[in-house]
C-alpha cells in the first residue's frame, strides 16, 4: 500500500478583483472561481490523496468558510487560516478558531505589507506568542529583503513551529538562514521546525521544468533532511 500523497499548500476562492487584488494581469488562468469540485479534479489529475488548504485573503470570513469546507470533506486534512494577530483580542480569535482541530496554522501575507518591518511589530509578536498554547504553527511568507527582520523574529519565539512558504520564493539561502538561525539561537534540537513548501507557484509559470527546481530541492533537503 503506497503512502498518501499530500498537497501541503493550495487555495480555494470565489474570485473577485476586490477580494483578491494580488491576482494581477497575466494571471488569467486563476482569475476565476476555484472551488472544491475544481480541487477534486486537479487532485485526480495529479494523483493527490489529501490536501492542506491555505488562506488567500486576510479575512476571518474566509477562515470560517475554509473550516466549514474541511468539516465536510475528509480529504481536506487541515487549514492554514488567517486571524488578526495584531488585534489586542487575538486570544479570543484563536480560542474560537482553534477549537476546530482542522486549523493547523495561521498566516499573514507579510510581503504585501508596506512596512518591511511589520514582522517585528510588538502587537504582531504578541499575537505570535499566543500560538503555542493553541498548538498552531505559523506560515512565514516573505521576500529576500525581509530576511534580517525575519531571523530576528524567529529568534523571539523559541519552540514555535514555523512553515516556510514557497521555499521563500526560491531564495534557498533564506530557507537555510532561517533554519540555521532558529536552531542555533532560538531552539534546542527538535523543538523548532521549519518546513519548506510550494515551489512551483514562484517558478516561471509557463516554462518551468523539474530540472529547474532540482537545485532548490537539494538545498532544502540539505538544510532540513529528508524526514523534516
Coordinates of C-alpha atoms in Angstrom, one line a residue:
X1 CA 0.0 0.0 0.0
X2 CA 1.5 3.3 -1.1
X3 CA 1.8 6.3 1.2
X4 CA -0.6 9.1 0.8
X5 CA 0.4 11.9 -1.5
X6 CA -0.3 15.3 0.2
X7 CA -0.6 18.7 -1.5
X8 CA 0.5 20.7 1.5
X9 CA -0.4 24.2 0.1
X10 CA -3.3 25.0 -2.1
X11 CA -6.0 27.7 -2.2
X12 CA -9.8 27.9 -2.8
X13 CA -11.7 31.0 -3.7
X14 CA -14.7 32.6 -5.2
X15 CA -12.9 35.1 -7.3
X16 CA -13.5 38.8 -7.3
X17 CA -10.9 41.6 -8.2
X18 CA -11.8 43.4 -4.9
X19 CA -11.1 40.4 -2.7
X20 CA -8.0 39.1 -4.5
X21 CA -6.1 42.2 -5.7
X22 CA -2.8 40.2 -5.7
X23 CA -4.1 38.2 -8.7
X24 CA -2.7 40.5 -11.4
X25 CA -2.8 40.9 -15.1
X26 CA -1.1 38.0 -16.7
X27 CA -2.6 35.5 -14.1
X28 CA -5.6 34.8 -16.4
X29 CA -5.6 31.1 -15.6
X30 CA -6.5 31.7 -12.0
X31 CA -8.8 34.7 -12.4
X32 CA -11.8 32.5 -11.8
X33 CA -13.5 30.6 -9.1
X34 CA -11.6 27.6 -7.8
X35 CA -13.8 25.5 -5.6
X36 CA -14.0 22.0 -4.2
X37 CA -15.1 20.5 -7.5
X38 CA -12.1 22.1 -9.2
X39 CA -9.8 20.9 -6.5
X40 CA -11.0 17.3 -6.7
X41 CA -10.4 17.3 -10.5
X42 CA -6.9 18.7 -10.0
X43 CA -6.2 16.1 -7.3
X44 CA -7.3 13.3 -9.6
X45 CA -5.1 14.6 -12.4
X46 CA -2.1 14.9 -10.1
X47 CA -2.5 11.7 -8.2
X48 CA -3.0 13.6 -4.9
X49 CA -4.8 12.0 -2.0
X50 CA -5.2 14.7 0.7
X51 CA -4.6 18.4 0.9
X52 CA -3.9 21.3 3.3
X53 CA -5.9 24.4 2.4
X54 CA -4.1 27.8 2.9
X55 CA -5.7 31.2 3.3
X56 CA -5.6 33.5 0.3
X57 CA -7.0 36.7 1.7
X58 CA -6.8 38.4 5.1
X59 CA -10.3 37.7 6.4
X60 CA -11.8 35.7 9.2
X61 CA -14.8 35.2 6.9
X62 CA -12.5 33.1 4.7
X63 CA -11.1 31.2 7.6
X64 CA -14.6 30.3 8.7
X65 CA -15.5 29.2 5.2
X66 CA -12.5 27.0 4.8
X67 CA -13.1 25.4 8.2
X68 CA -16.6 24.7 7.2
X69 CA -15.4 23.0 4.0
X70 CA -12.9 20.8 5.7
X71 CA -15.5 19.6 8.2
X72 CA -17.5 18.3 5.2
X73 CA -14.6 16.8 3.1
X74 CA -12.4 14.1 4.6
X75 CA -9.7 14.6 2.0
X76 CA -9.2 18.1 3.3
X77 CA -7.0 17.4 6.3
X78 CA -6.2 20.9 7.5
X79 CA -6.4 24.6 7.2
X80 CA -3.9 27.4 7.4
X81 CA -6.2 30.3 8.2
X82 CA -5.9 34.0 8.9
X83 CA -6.7 35.7 12.2
X84 CA -5.9 39.3 13.2
X85 CA -2.7 38.6 15.1
X86 CA -2.1 42.3 15.9
X87 CA -5.6 42.6 17.4
X88 CA -5.5 43.1 21.3
X89 CA -8.3 40.5 21.4
X90 CA -6.2 37.9 19.4
X91 CA -6.6 35.3 22.1
X92 CA -10.3 35.2 21.7
X93 CA -10.0 34.8 18.0
X94 CA -7.5 32.0 18.4
X95 CA -9.7 30.3 21.1
X96 CA -12.7 30.4 18.7
X97 CA -11.0 29.0 15.6
X98 CA -8.5 26.6 17.3
X99 CA -11.5 24.8 18.8
X100 CA -11.7 23.2 15.3
X101 CA -8.9 20.6 15.2
X102 CA -8.6 21.1 11.5
X103 CA -7.0 24.5 12.0
X104 CA -3.3 23.7 11.9
X105 CA -1.6 27.0 11.4
X106 CA -2.2 30.7 10.6
X107 CA -0.6 33.0 8.1
X108 CA -0.3 36.7 7.4
X109 CA 0.9 37.9 4.0
X110 CA 3.8 39.9 5.3
X111 CA 5.4 40.6 1.9
X112 CA 2.4 42.7 0.9
X113 CA 2.7 45.0 3.9
X114 CA 4.0 48.5 3.1
X115 CA 6.2 48.3 6.3
X116 CA 9.1 45.9 5.6
X117 CA 9.5 45.6 9.4
X118 CA 5.9 44.7 10.1
X119 CA 7.1 41.2 11.3
X120 CA 8.8 43.0 14.2
X121 CA 5.8 45.0 15.4
X122 CA 5.1 44.5 19.1
X123 CA 1.4 43.9 18.6
X124 CA 2.0 41.3 15.9
X125 CA 4.6 39.5 18.0
X126 CA 2.2 39.4 21.0
X127 CA -0.2 37.5 18.7
X128 CA 2.5 35.1 17.5
X129 CA 3.5 34.4 21.1
X130 CA 0.0 33.1 21.8
X131 CA 0.1 30.4 19.0
X132 CA 1.9 27.8 21.1
X133 CA -0.8 27.5 23.7
X134 CA -3.2 26.6 20.9
X135 CA -0.7 24.2 19.2
X136 CA -0.8 26.3 16.0
X137 CA 2.1 26.8 13.5
X138 CA 2.8 30.0 11.7
X139 CA 3.4 30.2 7.9
X140 CA 6.2 32.7 7.0
X141 CA 5.6 34.4 3.7
X142 CA 8.4 37.0 2.9
X143 CA 10.7 38.2 0.2
X144 CA 14.5 38.4 0.4
X145 CA 14.5 41.9 1.7
X146 CA 12.7 40.7 4.8
X147 CA 15.4 38.2 5.8
X148 CA 17.2 40.1 8.6
X149 CA 13.9 41.1 10.2
X150 CA 12.6 37.5 9.9
X151 CA 15.7 36.0 11.5
X152 CA 15.2 38.4 14.4
X153 CA 11.5 37.4 14.5
X154 CA 12.2 33.7 14.6
X155 CA 14.7 34.3 17.4
X156 CA 12.0 35.8 19.6
X157 CA 9.8 32.7 19.5
X158 CA 11.5 29.6 20.9
X159 CA 9.7 26.4 20.4
X160 CA 7.3 27.9 17.9
X161 CA 6.6 25.8 14.7
X162 CA 7.2 27.8 11.5
X163 CA 6.4 26.8 8.0
X164 CA 8.5 28.4 5.2
X165 CA 6.1 29.1 2.3
X166 CA 7.1 28.7 -1.3
X167 CA 10.8 27.9 -0.3
X168 CA 10.7 31.7 0.2
X169 CA 10.2 32.4 -3.5
X170 CA 13.0 30.1 -4.4
X171 CA 15.6 32.1 -2.4
X172 CA 17.2 28.9 -1.0
X173 CA 19.6 30.9 1.1
X174 CA 16.6 32.3 3.0
X175 CA 15.4 28.8 3.9
X176 CA 18.8 27.8 5.2
X177 CA 19.4 31.0 7.1
X178 CA 16.1 30.8 8.8
X179 CA 16.6 27.1 9.6
X180 CA 20.1 27.8 11.0
X181 CA 19.1 30.8 13.0
X182 CA 16.2 29.0 14.6
X183 CA 18.2 26.0 15.7
X184 CA 21.3 27.9 16.6
X185 CA 19.8 30.7 18.7
X186 CA 16.1 30.1 19.4
X187 CA 15.5 26.4 19.8
X188 CA 17.0 23.3 21.1
X189 CA 17.3 20.5 18.6
X190 CA 13.8 19.1 17.8
X191 CA 12.0 21.9 19.5
X192 CA 11.6 24.2 16.5
X193 CA 10.6 23.1 13.0
X194 CA 10.6 24.9 9.7
X195 CA 9.2 23.2 6.6
X196 CA 9.5 24.4 3.0
X197 CA 6.5 24.0 0.7
X198 CA 5.1 25.3 -2.6
X199 CA 7.9 25.9 -5.0
X200 CA 6.1 25.9 -8.4
X201 CA 4.0 28.9 -7.7
X202 CA 7.2 31.1 -7.7
X203 CA 8.7 29.4 -10.8
X204 CA 8.3 30.5 -14.4
X205 CA 4.7 29.5 -14.7
X206 CA 4.8 29.0 -18.5
X207 CA 8.2 27.3 -18.8
X208 CA 9.3 25.6 -15.6
X209 CA 10.7 22.1 -15.6
X210 CA 11.6 19.7 -12.9
X211 CA 15.3 20.3 -13.6
X212 CA 14.8 24.0 -12.7
X213 CA 13.6 23.1 -9.3
X214 CA 16.1 20.4 -8.5
X215 CA 18.9 22.7 -7.1
X216 CA 16.4 24.3 -4.7
X217 CA 15.1 20.8 -3.7
X218 CA 18.6 19.6 -3.0
X219 CA 19.3 22.7 -0.9
X220 CA 16.1 22.3 1.2
X221 CA 17.0 18.6 1.7
X222 CA 20.5 19.6 2.9
X223 CA 19.1 22.1 5.3
X224 CA 16.1 20.1 6.7
X225 CA 16.9 16.5 6.0
X226 CA 14.6 14.1 4.3
X227 CA 12.4 13.4 7.3
X228 CA 11.7 17.0 8.3

